[in-house]
Amino acid sequence: MRFKFLSALILTLVLGATTLSPAELFAEIYSYTDEDGVRHFSNVPTSRRYRLCGPELSRNTSFRFSSYSSGRNANAYDAIIREACRHYGTSFELVKAMIQVESNFNPNAVSRAGALGLMQIMPYNLNDFGVLDPFDPRDNVMGGTWYLKQLMEKYNSDLPLSLADYNAGPGAVDKYRDIPPFPETEDYVQRVLKFYHHYRNQHP
């Protein structure tokens, strides 16, 4: 079942009301689901079955506070996030902040690197994370939260290092013994921490 999502690894799909600059807007994304339930994505539709989904966005698109203050899906997955955090002993505000940055609460998000769903899990990690369907919100959040817990234990609850490893992948933090000097990773850590503190102020 988990291999049916490999066809979705072509381009970024982020649906929603996010403020864009012209530099962030790319091709239009089309999709269809075949007879076996496999979801296909393309920016060059080759069949009449494809339907327009929305614009392709850069993974580095900045999601602003206004995108969740408007109420768009911002609280839609709170119950799932709380369940996962209770199960793994992690912070609700932290996981919600990660989802904000990773997918802007879009359960169907697909990055150009192939990361999937709310917490943007790579396909080769699905089995290790126990995720059968990365586009199922509960499945995705449970898997991503489990992995975050492993990273927090590995780095002795050092939050910036754990977030950096989540973004940059295994080995990068160990290699540099710090947050890797990658602009995307540095920006990712800063944005997650910003949202994290915001949510903590909302739920003291």
PDB file of C-alpha atoms in Angstrom:
ATOM      1  CA  MET A   1       0.000   0.000   0.000  1.00  0.00           C
ATOM      2  CA  ARG A   2       2.746   2.402   0.906  1.00  0.00           C
ATOM      3  CA  PHE A   3       4.335   2.086  -2.543  1.00  0.00           C
ATOM      4  CA  LYS A   4       1.306   3.556  -4.275  1.00  0.00           C
ATOM      5  CA  PHE A   5       2.459   6.992  -3.127  1.00  0.00           C
ATOM      6  CA  LEU A   6       5.756   6.834  -5.050  1.00  0.00           C
ATOM      7  CA  SER A   7       3.981   8.171  -8.126  1.00  0.00           C
ATOM      8  CA  ALA A   8       3.317  11.387  -6.230  1.00  0.00           C
ATOM      9  CA  LEU A   9       6.972  12.338  -5.915  1.00  0.00           C
ATOM     10  CA  ILE A  10       7.166  14.631  -8.914  1.00  0.00           C
ATOM     11  CA  LEU A  11       6.437  18.129  -7.649  1.00  0.00           C
ATOM     12  CA  THR A  12       5.344  20.194  -4.670  1.00  0.00           C
ATOM     13  CA  LEU A  13       1.624  20.314  -3.986  1.00  0.00           C
ATOM     14  CA  VAL A  14       0.466  22.767  -1.381  1.00  0.00           C
ATOM     15  CA  LEU A  15      -3.173  23.798  -1.587  1.00  0.00           C
ATOM     16  CA  GLY A  16      -4.433  26.818   0.231  1.00  0.00           C
ATOM     17  CA  ALA A  17      -4.610  30.527   0.762  1.00  0.00           C
ATOM     18  CA  THR A  18      -0.946  31.393   1.162  1.00  0.00           C
ATOM     19  CA  THR A  19       0.362  34.812   0.178  1.00  0.00           C
ATOM     20  CA  LEU A  20       2.770  34.426  -2.741  1.00  0.00           C
ATOM     21  CA  SER A  21       5.313  36.603  -4.399  1.00  0.00           C
ATOM     22  CA  PRO A  22       5.780  36.187  -8.170  1.00  0.00           C
ATOM     23  CA  ALA A  23       9.075  34.376  -7.575  1.00  0.00           C
ATOM     24  CA  GLU A  24       7.288  31.680  -5.551  1.00  0.00           C
ATOM     25  CA  LEU A  25       4.717  30.819  -8.201  1.00  0.00           C
ATOM     26  CA  PHE A  26       5.649  28.077 -10.650  1.00  0.00           C
ATOM     27  CA  ALA A  27       3.762  25.563 -12.783  1.00  0.00           C
ATOM     28  CA  GLU A  28       0.202  24.402 -12.287  1.00  0.00           C
ATOM     29  CA  ILE A  29      -0.178  20.971 -10.708  1.00  0.00           C
ATOM     30  CA  TYR A  30      -2.663  18.389 -11.999  1.00  0.00           C
ATOM     31  CA  SER A  31      -3.686  15.085 -10.444  1.00  0.00           C
ATOM     32  CA  TYR A  32      -5.939  12.078 -10.829  1.00  0.00           C
ATOM     33  CA  THR A  33      -6.565   8.821  -8.961  1.00  0.00           C
ATOM     34  CA  ASP A  34      -6.453   5.647 -11.046  1.00  0.00           C
ATOM     35  CA  GLU A  35      -8.515   2.471 -10.733  1.00  0.00           C
ATOM     36  CA  ASP A  36      -6.146   1.047  -8.109  1.00  0.00           C
ATOM     37  CA  GLY A  37      -6.379   4.109  -5.923  1.00  0.00           C
ATOM     38  CA  VAL A  38      -2.928   5.375  -6.910  1.00  0.00           C
ATOM     39  CA  ARG A  39      -2.626   9.168  -6.894  1.00  0.00           C
ATOM     40  CA  HIS A  40      -0.706  10.688  -9.812  1.00  0.00           C
ATOM     41  CA  PHE A  41       0.662  14.244  -9.943  1.00  0.00           C
ATOM     42  CA  SER A  42       2.111  16.129 -12.911  1.00  0.00           C
ATOM     43  CA  ASN A  43       2.693  19.638 -14.193  1.00  0.00           C
ATOM     44  CA  VAL A  44       2.257  18.292 -17.740  1.00  0.00           C
ATOM     45  CA  PRO A  45      -1.048  16.401 -17.904  1.00  0.00           C
ATOM     46  CA  THR A  46      -0.925  13.539 -20.418  1.00  0.00           C
ATOM     47  CA  SER A  47      -4.517  12.377 -19.994  1.00  0.00           C
ATOM     48  CA  ARG A  48      -7.985  13.863 -19.787  1.00  0.00           C
ATOM     49  CA  ARG A  49      -8.265  12.283 -16.343  1.00  0.00           C
ATOM     50  CA  TYR A  50      -5.951  14.916 -14.859  1.00  0.00           C
ATOM     51  CA  ARG A  51      -7.644  17.785 -13.020  1.00  0.00           C
ATOM     52  CA  LEU A  52      -6.099  21.057 -11.907  1.00  0.00           C
ATOM     53  CA  CYS A  53      -5.112  21.032  -8.221  1.00  0.00           C
ATOM     54  CA  GLY A  54      -3.267  24.312  -7.792  1.00  0.00           C
ATOM     55  CA  PRO A  55       0.127  25.943  -8.201  1.00  0.00           C
ATOM     56  CA  GLU A  56       3.435  24.272  -7.502  1.00  0.00           C
ATOM     57  CA  LEU A  57       5.157  26.012  -4.624  1.00  0.00           C
ATOM     58  CA  SER A  58       8.738  26.073  -3.505  1.00  0.00           C
ATOM     59  CA  ARG A  59       9.327  24.093  -0.330  1.00  0.00           C
ATOM     60  CA  ASN A  60      10.893  27.240   1.113  1.00  0.00           C
ATOM     61  CA  THR A  61       7.691  29.248   0.752  1.00  0.00           C
ATOM     62  CA  SER A  62       7.214  31.228   3.948  1.00  0.00           C
ATOM     63  CA  PHE A  63       3.922  30.511   5.683  1.00  0.00           C
ATOM     64  CA  ARG A  64       2.901  33.634   7.552  1.00  0.00           C
ATOM     65  CA  PHE A  65       0.965  33.859  10.793  1.00  0.00           C
ATOM     66  CA  SER A  66      -1.928  35.316   8.807  1.00  0.00           C
ATOM     67  CA  SER A  67      -2.384  31.963   7.086  1.00  0.00           C
ATOM     68  CA  TYR A  68      -3.489  30.322  10.300  1.00  0.00           C
ATOM     69  CA  SER A  69      -4.975  33.355  12.018  1.00  0.00           C
ATOM     70  CA  SER A  70      -7.552  33.289   9.230  1.00  0.00           C
ATOM     71  CA  GLY A  71      -8.661  29.907  10.595  1.00  0.00           C
ATOM     72  CA  ARG A  72      -7.804  27.858   7.514  1.00  0.00           C
ATOM     73  CA  ASN A  73      -7.328  24.352   8.929  1.00  0.00           C
ATOM     74  CA  ALA A  74      -5.217  25.765  11.763  1.00  0.00           C
ATOM     75  CA  ASN A  75      -7.044  23.749  14.414  1.00  0.00           C
ATOM     76  CA  ALA A  76      -8.367  20.943  12.241  1.00  0.00           C
ATOM     77  CA  TYR A  77      -5.787  18.421  13.445  1.00  0.00           C
ATOM     78  CA  ASP A  78      -5.443  19.468  17.075  1.00  0.00           C
ATOM     79  CA  ALA A  79      -7.080  16.289  18.387  1.00  0.00           C
ATOM     80  CA  ILE A  80      -4.718  14.113  16.344  1.00  0.00           C
ATOM     81  CA  ILE A  81      -1.693  16.158  17.402  1.00  0.00           C
ATOM     82  CA  ARG A  82      -2.679  15.905  21.070  1.00  0.00           C
ATOM     83  CA  GLU A  83      -3.148  12.162  20.768  1.00  0.00           C
ATOM     84  CA  ALA A  84       0.276  11.714  19.203  1.00  0.00           C
ATOM     85  CA  CYS A  85       1.949  13.965  21.760  1.00  0.00           C
ATOM     86  CA  ARG A  86       0.335  12.168  24.691  1.00  0.00           C
ATOM     87  CA  HIS A  87       1.403   8.831  23.240  1.00  0.00           C
ATOM     88  CA  TYR A  88       5.025   9.819  22.657  1.00  0.00           C
ATOM     89  CA  GLY A  89       5.460  12.406  25.402  1.00  0.00           C
ATOM     90  CA  THR A  90       6.158  15.359  23.138  1.00  0.00           C
ATOM     91  CA  SER A  91       4.970  18.961  23.027  1.00  0.00           C
ATOM     92  CA  PHE A  92       1.666  19.720  21.339  1.00  0.00           C
ATOM     93  CA  GLU A  93       2.810  23.265  20.503  1.00  0.00           C
ATOM     94  CA  LEU A  94       6.040  21.992  18.970  1.00  0.00           C
ATOM     95  CA  VAL A  95       4.424  19.410  16.719  1.00  0.00           C
ATOM     96  CA  LYS A  96       1.781  21.896  15.633  1.00  0.00           C
ATOM     97  CA  ALA A  97       4.520  24.416  14.813  1.00  0.00           C
ATOM     98  CA  MET A  98       6.333  21.802  12.726  1.00  0.00           C
ATOM     99  CA  ILE A  99       3.168  21.021  10.789  1.00  0.00           C
ATOM    100  CA  GLN A 100       2.632  24.744  10.219  1.00  0.00           C
ATOM    101  CA  VAL A 101       6.077  25.061   8.647  1.00  0.00           C
ATOM    102  CA  GLU A 102       6.191  21.679   6.911  1.00  0.00           C
ATOM    103  CA  SER A 103       2.815  21.703   5.156  1.00  0.00           C
ATOM    104  CA  ASN A 104       0.733  24.670   6.346  1.00  0.00           C
ATOM    105  CA  PHE A 105      -1.851  22.117   7.556  1.00  0.00           C
ATOM    106  CA  ASN A 106      -2.307  20.624   4.082  1.00  0.00           C
ATOM    107  CA  PRO A 107      -2.557  16.812   4.463  1.00  0.00           C
ATOM    108  CA  ASN A 108      -1.994  16.357   0.704  1.00  0.00           C
ATOM    109  CA  ALA A 109       1.207  18.402   0.504  1.00  0.00           C
ATOM    110  CA  VAL A 110       3.965  16.924  -1.665  1.00  0.00           C
ATOM    111  CA  SER A 111       7.345  18.634  -1.843  1.00  0.00           C
ATOM    112  CA  ARG A 112       9.638  18.650  -4.872  1.00  0.00           C
ATOM    113  CA  ALA A 113      11.939  16.404  -2.843  1.00  0.00           C
ATOM    114  CA  GLY A 114       9.065  13.942  -2.451  1.00  0.00           C
ATOM    115  CA  ALA A 115       8.170  14.586   1.200  1.00  0.00           C
ATOM    116  CA  LEU A 116       4.551  13.741   1.914  1.00  0.00           C
ATOM    117  CA  GLY A 117       1.672  14.908   4.047  1.00  0.00           C
ATOM    118  CA  LEU A 118       1.295  17.067   7.132  1.00  0.00           C
ATOM    119  CA  MET A 119       4.743  16.386   8.580  1.00  0.00           C
ATOM    120  CA  GLN A 120       6.420  15.888   5.187  1.00  0.00           C
ATOM    121  CA  ILE A 121       7.710  12.355   5.610  1.00  0.00           C
ATOM    122  CA  MET A 122       9.995  10.982   2.927  1.00  0.00           C
ATOM    123  CA  PRO A 123       8.756   7.800   1.193  1.00  0.00           C
ATOM    124  CA  TYR A 124      11.808   5.769   2.193  1.00  0.00           C
ATOM    125  CA  ASN A 125      10.983   6.477   5.856  1.00  0.00           C
ATOM    126  CA  LEU A 126       7.350   5.355   5.733  1.00  0.00           C
ATOM    127  CA  ASN A 127       8.069   1.791   6.809  1.00  0.00           C
ATOM    128  CA  ASP A 128      10.447   2.790   9.616  1.00  0.00           C
ATOM    129  CA  PHE A 129       7.964   5.347  10.914  1.00  0.00           C
ATOM    130  CA  GLY A 130       5.089   2.864  10.759  1.00  0.00           C
ATOM    131  CA  VAL A 131       3.168   4.987   8.251  1.00  0.00           C
ATOM    132  CA  LEU A 132       0.892   3.121   5.860  1.00  0.00           C
ATOM    133  CA  ASP A 133      -0.791   6.140   4.284  1.00  0.00           C
ATOM    134  CA  PRO A 134       1.199   9.410   4.430  1.00  0.00           C
ATOM    135  CA  PHE A 135      -1.860  11.359   3.247  1.00  0.00           C
ATOM    136  CA  ASP A 136      -3.914  10.140   6.197  1.00  0.00           C
ATOM    137  CA  PRO A 137      -3.550  12.896   8.836  1.00  0.00           C
ATOM    138  CA  ARG A 138      -3.451  10.599  11.857  1.00  0.00           C
ATOM    139  CA  ASP A 139      -1.065   8.131  10.247  1.00  0.00           C
ATOM    140  CA  ASN A 140       1.275  10.934   9.180  1.00  0.00           C
ATOM    141  CA  VAL A 141       1.261  12.830  12.482  1.00  0.00           C
ATOM    142  CA  MET A 142       1.775   9.691  14.545  1.00  0.00           C
ATOM    143  CA  GLY A 143       4.759   8.731  12.389  1.00  0.00           C
ATOM    144  CA  GLY A 144       6.298  12.195  12.352  1.00  0.00           C
ATOM    145  CA  THR A 145       5.832  12.636  16.102  1.00  0.00           C
ATOM    146  CA  TRP A 146       7.420   9.268  16.770  1.00  0.00           C
ATOM    147  CA  TYR A 147      10.460  10.323  14.754  1.00  0.00           C
ATOM    148  CA  LEU A 148      10.676  13.668  16.536  1.00  0.00           C
ATOM    149  CA  LYS A 149      10.717  11.782  19.850  1.00  0.00           C
ATOM    150  CA  GLN A 150      13.642   9.674  18.639  1.00  0.00           C
ATOM    151  CA  LEU A 151      15.564  12.795  17.656  1.00  0.00           C
ATOM    152  CA  MET A 152      14.878  14.519  20.969  1.00  0.00           C
ATOM    153  CA  GLU A 153      16.250  11.499  22.791  1.00  0.00           C
ATOM    154  CA  LYS A 154      19.269  11.334  20.491  1.00  0.00           C
ATOM    155  CA  TYR A 155      20.173  14.983  21.084  1.00  0.00           C
ATOM    156  CA  ASN A 156      19.303  15.061  24.800  1.00  0.00           C
ATOM    157  CA  SER A 157      16.244  17.286  24.257  1.00  0.00           C
ATOM    158  CA  ASP A 158      18.256  19.874  22.307  1.00  0.00           C
ATOM    159  CA  LEU A 159      15.396  21.314  20.300  1.00  0.00           C
ATOM    160  CA  PRO A 160      17.325  23.223  17.577  1.00  0.00           C
ATOM    161  CA  LEU A 161      19.503  20.183  16.829  1.00  0.00           C
ATOM    162  CA  SER A 162      16.476  17.871  16.745  1.00  0.00           C
ATOM    163  CA  LEU A 163      14.672  20.166  14.327  1.00  0.00           C
ATOM    164  CA  ALA A 164      17.778  20.524  12.181  1.00  0.00           C
ATOM    165  CA  ASP A 165      18.102  16.749  11.922  1.00  0.00           C
ATOM    166  CA  TYR A 166      14.396  16.429  11.051  1.00  0.00           C
ATOM    167  CA  ASN A 167      14.898  18.859   8.173  1.00  0.00           C
ATOM    168  CA  ALA A 168      18.397  18.029   6.934  1.00  0.00           C
ATOM    169  CA  GLY A 169      18.253  14.283   7.358  1.00  0.00           C
ATOM    170  CA  PRO A 170      20.429  11.775   9.188  1.00  0.00           C
ATOM    171  CA  GLY A 171      24.121  12.563   9.410  1.00  0.00           C
ATOM    172  CA  ALA A 172      24.123  16.291   8.731  1.00  0.00           C
ATOM    173  CA  VAL A 173      23.941  17.368  12.372  1.00  0.00           C
ATOM    174  CA  ASP A 174      26.446  14.715  13.406  1.00  0.00           C
ATOM    175  CA  LYS A 175      28.830  15.814  10.683  1.00  0.00           C
ATOM    176  CA  TYR A 176      28.842  19.480  11.713  1.00  0.00           C
ATOM    177  CA  ARG A 177      28.131  18.831  15.405  1.00  0.00           C
ATOM    178  CA  ASP A 178      25.720  21.721  15.163  1.00  0.00           C
ATOM    179  CA  ILE A 179      22.929  23.013  12.954  1.00  0.00           C
ATOM    180  CA  PRO A 180      24.253  22.409   9.424  1.00  0.00           C
ATOM    181  CA  PRO A 181      25.143  25.587   7.511  1.00  0.00           C
ATOM    182  CA  PHE A 182      22.334  25.035   5.019  1.00  0.00           C
ATOM    183  CA  PRO A 183      20.107  28.102   4.454  1.00  0.00           C
ATOM    184  CA  GLU A 184      16.982  25.952   4.215  1.00  0.00           C
ATOM    185  CA  THR A 185      17.738  24.150   7.476  1.00  0.00           C
ATOM    186  CA  GLU A 186      18.676  27.327   9.333  1.00  0.00           C
ATOM    187  CA  ASP A 187      15.496  28.999   8.127  1.00  0.00           C
ATOM    188  CA  TYR A 188      13.448  25.926   9.019  1.00  0.00           C
ATOM    189  CA  VAL A 189      14.689  25.844  12.599  1.00  0.00           C
ATOM    190  CA  GLN A 190      14.067  29.562  13.073  1.00  0.00           C
ATOM    191  CA  ARG A 191      10.536  29.387  11.667  1.00  0.00           C
ATOM    192  CA  VAL A 192       9.532  26.336  13.700  1.00  0.00           C
ATOM    193  CA  LEU A 193      10.825  27.969  16.880  1.00  0.00           C
ATOM    194  CA  LYS A 194       8.924  31.150  16.023  1.00  0.00           C
ATOM    195  CA  PHE A 195       5.653  29.280  15.578  1.00  0.00           C
ATOM    196  CA  TYR A 196       6.407  27.145  18.638  1.00  0.00           C
ATOM    197  CA  HIS A 197       6.698  30.186  20.880  1.00  0.00           C
ATOM    198  CA  HIS A 198       3.589  31.662  19.286  1.00  0.00           C
ATOM    199  CA  TYR A 199       1.535  28.564  20.066  1.00  0.00           C
ATOM    200  CA  ARG A 200       2.942  28.378  23.590  1.00  0.00           C
ATOM    201  CA  ASN A 201       1.761  31.942  24.167  1.00  0.00           C
ATOM    202  CA  GLN A 202      -1.677  30.892  22.921  1.00  0.00           C
ATOM    203  CA  HIS A 203      -1.767  27.902  25.304  1.00  0.00           C
ATOM    204  CA  PRO A 204       0.258  28.887  28.385  1.00  0.00           C
TER     205      PRO A 204
END
